Amino acid sequence: MGSYAIPPPAVRRKLGGLLIALVVGVLVAVGALVAPPRAHAAESTLGAAAAQSGRYFGTAIASGRLGDSAYTTIAAREFNSVTAENEMKIDATEPQRGQFNFTAADRVYNWAVQNGKQVRGHTL
């Protein structure tokens, strides 16, 4: 059988200290990678994060989807600005020459105002 030499106590203490330092270093590094940055942890929605720097975070809304509660819940929670998808384009607002219909555009606008959103009309 082979023989193993037991290191002197001073060497064992040094190795033990190095091992503890290594374990602590690895745990700190892993914690830094896993933990979210503090500046972003305070904001829970995209719109709130944008508002922190005076900006807005918007979405396009289709009037036909305003009856979908999952769609409107996400839009109301995450965004602070709304643009109508196609409801303000010429084919939607003037389906026939000289006949105007703003019903769908008004529906998007009214939903946005009722939910405290900014509104952008990208083609009107």
Coordinates of C-alpha atoms in Angstrom, one line a residue, residues 2-106:
G2 CA 1.1 3.5 -0.6
S3 CA 1.7 6.0 2.1
Y4 CA 0.2 9.4 2.2
A5 CA 1.9 12.2 4.0
I6 CA -0.3 14.5 6.1
P7 CA 0.6 18.1 5.5
P8 CA 1.7 20.1 8.5
P9 CA -1.0 22.2 10.3
A10 CA 0.1 25.5 8.8
V11 CA -0.3 24.1 5.3
R12 CA -3.7 22.6 6.2
R13 CA -4.9 26.0 7.5
K14 CA -3.7 27.8 4.4
L15 CA -5.4 25.2 2.1
G16 CA -8.6 25.4 4.2
G17 CA -8.6 29.2 4.0
L18 CA -8.1 29.1 0.2
L19 CA -10.9 26.6 -0.2
I20 CA -13.3 28.8 1.9
A21 CA -12.3 31.8 -0.2
L22 CA -12.9 29.9 -3.4
V23 CA -16.4 28.7 -2.3
V24 CA -17.4 32.3 -1.1
G25 CA -16.1 33.7 -4.4
V26 CA -18.2 31.3 -6.5
L27 CA -21.3 31.9 -4.4
V28 CA -20.9 35.7 -4.8
A29 CA -20.4 35.3 -8.6
V30 CA -23.5 33.1 -9.0
G31 CA -25.5 35.5 -6.9
A32 CA -24.5 38.4 -9.0
L33 CA -25.6 36.6 -12.2
V34 CA -28.9 35.4 -10.8
A35 CA -30.1 38.5 -8.9
P36 CA -31.8 41.2 -11.1
P37 CA -30.2 44.7 -11.0
R38 CA -31.7 46.9 -8.4
A39 CA -32.5 49.8 -10.8
H40 CA -34.8 47.5 -12.8
A41 CA -36.3 45.6 -9.9
A42 CA -38.5 48.5 -8.9
E43 CA -40.4 48.7 -12.2
S44 CA -42.9 45.9 -12.7
T45 CA -44.2 46.9 -16.2
L46 CA -42.7 48.0 -19.5
G47 CA -44.6 51.3 -19.4
A48 CA -43.5 52.1 -15.9
A49 CA -39.9 51.4 -16.7
A50 CA -40.1 53.7 -19.7
A51 CA -41.9 56.4 -17.7
Q52 CA -38.9 56.5 -15.3
S53 CA -36.8 58.2 -18.0
G54 CA -39.7 60.3 -19.4
R55 CA -40.5 58.0 -22.3
Y56 CA -43.4 55.9 -23.2
F57 CA -43.8 52.3 -24.3
G58 CA -46.6 51.7 -26.7
T59 CA -48.5 49.1 -28.6
A60 CA -50.8 48.9 -31.6
I61 CA -54.4 48.1 -30.7
A62 CA -57.0 46.6 -33.0
S63 CA -60.6 47.6 -32.2
G64 CA -61.8 44.1 -33.0
R65 CA -59.7 42.7 -30.2
L66 CA -61.0 45.1 -27.5
G67 CA -63.5 42.4 -26.4
D68 CA -60.7 40.0 -25.7
S69 CA -60.0 40.3 -21.9
A70 CA -56.5 38.7 -22.1
Y71 CA -55.5 41.2 -24.9
T72 CA -56.9 44.2 -23.1
T73 CA -55.5 43.2 -19.7
I74 CA -52.0 42.9 -21.1
A75 CA -52.3 46.2 -23.0
A76 CA -53.7 48.0 -20.0
R77 CA -51.0 46.7 -17.7
E78 CA -47.8 46.9 -19.8
F79 CA -48.1 49.9 -22.1
N80 CA -48.6 53.6 -21.5
S81 CA -49.2 54.6 -25.2
V82 CA -51.6 53.3 -27.8
T83 CA -51.6 53.6 -31.6
A84 CA -54.6 52.3 -33.6
E85 CA -53.6 49.4 -35.9
N86 CA -55.5 50.2 -39.1
E87 CA -58.6 52.0 -37.7
M88 CA -57.3 55.5 -38.6
K89 CA -56.2 54.6 -42.2
I90 CA -58.1 56.0 -45.1
D91 CA -59.7 52.7 -46.1
A92 CA -61.1 52.4 -42.5
T93 CA -62.2 56.0 -42.1
E94 CA -63.6 56.5 -45.6
P95 CA -64.8 53.1 -46.9
Q96 CA -66.5 54.8 -49.8
R97 CA -65.6 58.2 -51.3
G98 CA -67.4 60.9 -49.3
Q99 CA -68.7 58.5 -46.6
F100 CA -66.7 58.7 -43.4
N101 CA -66.8 56.3 -40.5
F102 CA -64.7 56.8 -37.4
T103 CA -66.5 54.2 -35.2
A104 CA -63.5 51.8 -35.0
A105 CA -61.0 54.6 -34.5
D106 CA -63.2 56.1 -31.8

